[in-house]
Amino acid sequence: MPHKIKPAHVLISKSRLKRKIQKLGRQISRDYKGKKLVLIGILKGAFVFMADLLREISIPVEIDFLQVVSYGASKKSSGVIKVKKDIDLPITGKHVLLVEDIVDYGYTLDYLLDFMEKKKAKSVKVCALLDKPSRRKVNVPIAYKGFEVPDKFIVGFGLDFAEKLRNMPEVSNLE
Ligand code: IMP
Ligand code: MG
């Protein structure tokens, strides 16, 4: 049965995404010059952003990924989070930048900041492409931020609706 996909409205175009990611890459390269930097992408949503961001970074950098699952009646509103796939690289003494697609309630990053600090990283900061501040439940410091988005369901550029639409090249909202 074909999956019925709702029409989407483009919020952030390809060229705006490109320019912003170039800017973030330059900023990160400047701030972490001479430091041991590890980008850690949060699967699956962040993989598109991570791939573009990585190529805008001009200093030595390592990468890894982790994946979390959230439990509870409603997936999106649950504050109960568990790491499903941990990182493989040792990060002791390194500077970690958690790369996320979107910060919504903030539960995921709140949990992961704590999780990373326990691994004795030298520093742990967040780089998020999108921020939906109107829905925040826990305060999460976002050191590098792409765009703020309205309280709508966002898809494309790695973000999914029921595992579909990650391949859309722009950031859109479902109507
Ligand atoms: P938080 O713990 O509520 O901040 O959850 C953030 C995670 O929920 C993100 O990593 C996304 O995977 C997912 N998410 C939140 N809002 C959206 C959205 O509008 N579209 C797609 N995924 C979303
Ligand atoms: Mg995610």
PDB file of N, CA, C and O in Angstrom, residues 100-125:
ATOM      1  N   GLU A 100      22.708  17.801  16.318  1.00  0.00           N
ATOM      2  CA  GLU A 100      21.307  17.379  16.368  1.00  0.00           C
ATOM      3  C   GLU A 100      20.517  18.061  15.259  1.00  0.00           C
ATOM      4  O   GLU A 100      20.853  19.168  14.831  1.00  0.00           O
ATOM      5  N   ASP A 101      19.470  17.404  14.798  1.00  0.00           N
ATOM      6  CA  ASP A 101      18.619  18.005  13.774  1.00  0.00           C
ATOM      7  C   ASP A 101      17.740  19.113  14.355  1.00  0.00           C
ATOM      8  O   ASP A 101      17.698  20.220  13.850  1.00  0.00           O
ATOM      9  N   ILE A 102      17.022  18.788  15.434  1.00  0.00           N
ATOM     10  CA  ILE A 102      16.069  19.763  15.988  1.00  0.00           C
ATOM     11  C   ILE A 102      15.955  19.600  17.501  1.00  0.00           C
ATOM     12  O   ILE A 102      15.978  18.480  17.999  1.00  0.00           O
ATOM     13  N   VAL A 103      15.891  20.708  18.189  1.00  0.00           N
ATOM     14  CA  VAL A 103      15.649  20.673  19.631  1.00  0.00           C
ATOM     15  C   VAL A 103      14.201  21.084  19.850  1.00  0.00           C
ATOM     16  O   VAL A 103      13.797  22.187  19.490  1.00  0.00           O
ATOM     17  N   ASP A 104      13.429  20.157  20.417  1.00  0.00           N
ATOM     18  CA  ASP A 104      12.000  20.365  20.611  1.00  0.00           C
ATOM     19  C   ASP A 104      11.746  20.573  22.106  1.00  0.00           C
ATOM     20  O   ASP A 104      11.960  21.659  22.629  1.00  0.00           O
ATOM     21  N   TYR A 105      11.324  19.560  22.828  1.00  0.00           N
ATOM     22  CA  TYR A 105      11.166  19.685  24.285  1.00  0.00           C
ATOM     23  C   TYR A 105      12.508  19.901  24.972  1.00  0.00           C
ATOM     24  O   TYR A 105      12.581  20.533  26.017  1.00  0.00           O
ATOM     25  N   GLY A 106      13.535  19.307  24.383  1.00  0.00           N
ATOM     26  CA  GLY A 106      14.867  19.445  24.973  1.00  0.00           C
ATOM     27  C   GLY A 106      15.305  18.222  25.767  1.00  0.00           C
ATOM     28  O   GLY A 106      16.451  18.149  26.207  1.00  0.00           O
ATOM     29  N   TYR A 107      14.418  17.258  25.936  1.00  0.00           N
ATOM     30  CA  TYR A 107      14.733  16.075  26.755  1.00  0.00           C
ATOM     31  C   TYR A 107      15.939  15.295  26.223  1.00  0.00           C
ATOM     32  O   TYR A 107      16.789  14.859  26.983  1.00  0.00           O
ATOM     33  N   THR A 108      15.981  15.117  24.901  1.00  0.00           N
ATOM     34  CA  THR A 108      17.037  14.302  24.303  1.00  0.00           C
ATOM     35  C   THR A 108      18.416  14.890  24.604  1.00  0.00           C
ATOM     36  O   THR A 108      19.305  14.190  25.095  1.00  0.00           O
ATOM     37  N   LEU A 109      18.572  16.170  24.332  1.00  0.00           N
ATOM     38  CA  LEU A 109      19.891  16.777  24.535  1.00  0.00           C
ATOM     39  C   LEU A 109      20.225  16.955  26.003  1.00  0.00           C
ATOM     40  O   LEU A 109      21.388  16.852  26.393  1.00  0.00           O
ATOM     41  N   ASP A 110      19.227  17.196  26.815  1.00  0.00           N
ATOM     42  CA  ASP A 110      19.455  17.310  28.251  1.00  0.00           C
ATOM     43  C   ASP A 110      20.070  16.002  28.762  1.00  0.00           C
ATOM     44  O   ASP A 110      21.068  16.003  29.486  1.00  0.00           O
ATOM     45  N   TYR A 111      19.493  14.903  28.322  1.00  0.00           N
ATOM     46  CA  TYR A 111      19.990  13.586  28.698  1.00  0.00           C
ATOM     47  C   TYR A 111      21.393  13.349  28.136  1.00  0.00           C
ATOM     48  O   TYR A 111      22.298  12.889  28.840  1.00  0.00           O
ATOM     49  N   LEU A 112      21.587  13.683  26.868  1.00  0.00           N
ATOM     50  CA  LEU A 112      22.866  13.385  26.213  1.00  0.00           C
ATOM     51  C   LEU A 112      24.019  14.251  26.710  1.00  0.00           C
ATOM     52  O   LEU A 112      25.165  13.807  26.738  1.00  0.00           O
ATOM     53  N   LEU A 113      23.728  15.477  27.116  1.00  0.00           N
ATOM     54  CA  LEU A 113      24.787  16.335  27.670  1.00  0.00           C
ATOM     55  C   LEU A 113      25.337  15.692  28.937  1.00  0.00           C
ATOM     56  O   LEU A 113      26.551  15.614  29.141  1.00  0.00           O
ATOM     57  N   ASP A 114      24.435  15.182  29.741  1.00  0.00           N
ATOM     58  CA  ASP A 114      24.811  14.508  30.982  1.00  0.00           C
ATOM     59  C   ASP A 114      25.567  13.204  30.685  1.00  0.00           C
ATOM     60  O   ASP A 114      26.613  12.922  31.266  1.00  0.00           O
ATOM     61  N   PHE A 115      25.051  12.456  29.736  1.00  0.00           N
ATOM     62  CA  PHE A 115      25.647  11.176  29.324  1.00  0.00           C
ATOM     63  C   PHE A 115      27.091  11.370  28.844  1.00  0.00           C
ATOM     64  O   PHE A 115      27.988  10.596  29.159  1.00  0.00           O
ATOM     65  N   MET A 116      27.316  12.436  28.088  1.00  0.00           N
ATOM     66  CA  MET A 116      28.650  12.705  27.540  1.00  0.00           C
ATOM     67  C   MET A 116      29.613  13.194  28.611  1.00  0.00           C
ATOM     68  O   MET A 116      30.800  12.874  28.589  1.00  0.00           O
ATOM     69  N   GLU A 117      29.093  14.005  29.532  1.00  0.00           N
ATOM     70  CA  GLU A 117      29.968  14.520  30.585  1.00  0.00           C
ATOM     71  C   GLU A 117      30.495  13.391  31.458  1.00  0.00           C
ATOM     72  O   GLU A 117      31.631  13.429  31.918  1.00  0.00           O
ATOM     73  N   LYS A 118      29.688  12.358  31.627  1.00  0.00           N
ATOM     74  CA  LYS A 118      30.122  11.195  32.420  1.00  0.00           C
ATOM     75  C   LYS A 118      31.272  10.453  31.743  1.00  0.00           C
ATOM     76  O   LYS A 118      31.994   9.709  32.385  1.00  0.00           O
ATOM     77  N   LYS A 119      31.415  10.639  30.457  1.00  0.00           N
ATOM     78  CA  LYS A 119      32.512   9.985  29.733  1.00  0.00           C
ATOM     79  C   LYS A 119      33.799  10.797  29.794  1.00  0.00           C
ATOM     80  O   LYS A 119      34.771  10.474  29.108  1.00  0.00           O
ATOM     81  N   LYS A 120      33.782  11.857  30.573  1.00  0.00           N
ATOM     82  CA  LYS A 120      34.974  12.680  30.815  1.00  0.00           C
ATOM     83  C   LYS A 120      35.519  13.379  29.560  1.00  0.00           C
ATOM     84  O   LYS A 120      36.736  13.481  29.354  1.00  0.00           O
ATOM     85  N   ALA A 121      34.605  13.833  28.740  1.00  0.00           N
ATOM     86  CA  ALA A 121      35.026  14.683  27.623  1.00  0.00           C
ATOM     87  C   ALA A 121      35.538  15.991  28.219  1.00  0.00           C
ATOM     88  O   ALA A 121      35.150  16.372  29.330  1.00  0.00           O
ATOM     89  N   LYS A 122      36.410  16.664  27.482  1.00  0.00           N
ATOM     90  CA  LYS A 122      36.968  17.923  27.988  1.00  0.00           C
ATOM     91  C   LYS A 122      35.899  19.023  27.981  1.00  0.00           C
ATOM     92  O   LYS A 122      35.861  19.871  28.861  1.00  0.00           O
ATOM     93  N   SER A 123      35.063  18.995  26.961  1.00  0.00           N
ATOM     94  CA  SER A 123      33.909  19.892  26.930  1.00  0.00           C
ATOM     95  C   SER A 123      32.834  19.237  26.075  1.00  0.00           C
ATOM     96  O   SER A 123      33.136  18.397  25.228  1.00  0.00           O
ATOM     97  N   VAL A 124      31.592  19.599  26.344  1.00  0.00           N
ATOM     98  CA  VAL A 124      30.473  19.060  25.563  1.00  0.00           C
ATOM     99  C   VAL A 124      29.547  20.209  25.213  1.00  0.00           C
ATOM    100  O   VAL A 124      29.029  20.889  26.102  1.00  0.00           O
ATOM    101  N   LYS A 125      29.379  20.443  23.921  1.00  0.00           N
ATOM    102  CA  LYS A 125      28.478  21.509  23.474  1.00  0.00           C
ATOM    103  C   LYS A 125      27.526  20.970  22.419  1.00  0.00           C
ATOM    104  O   LYS A 125      27.711  19.870  21.903  1.00  0.00           O
TER     105      LYS A 125
END
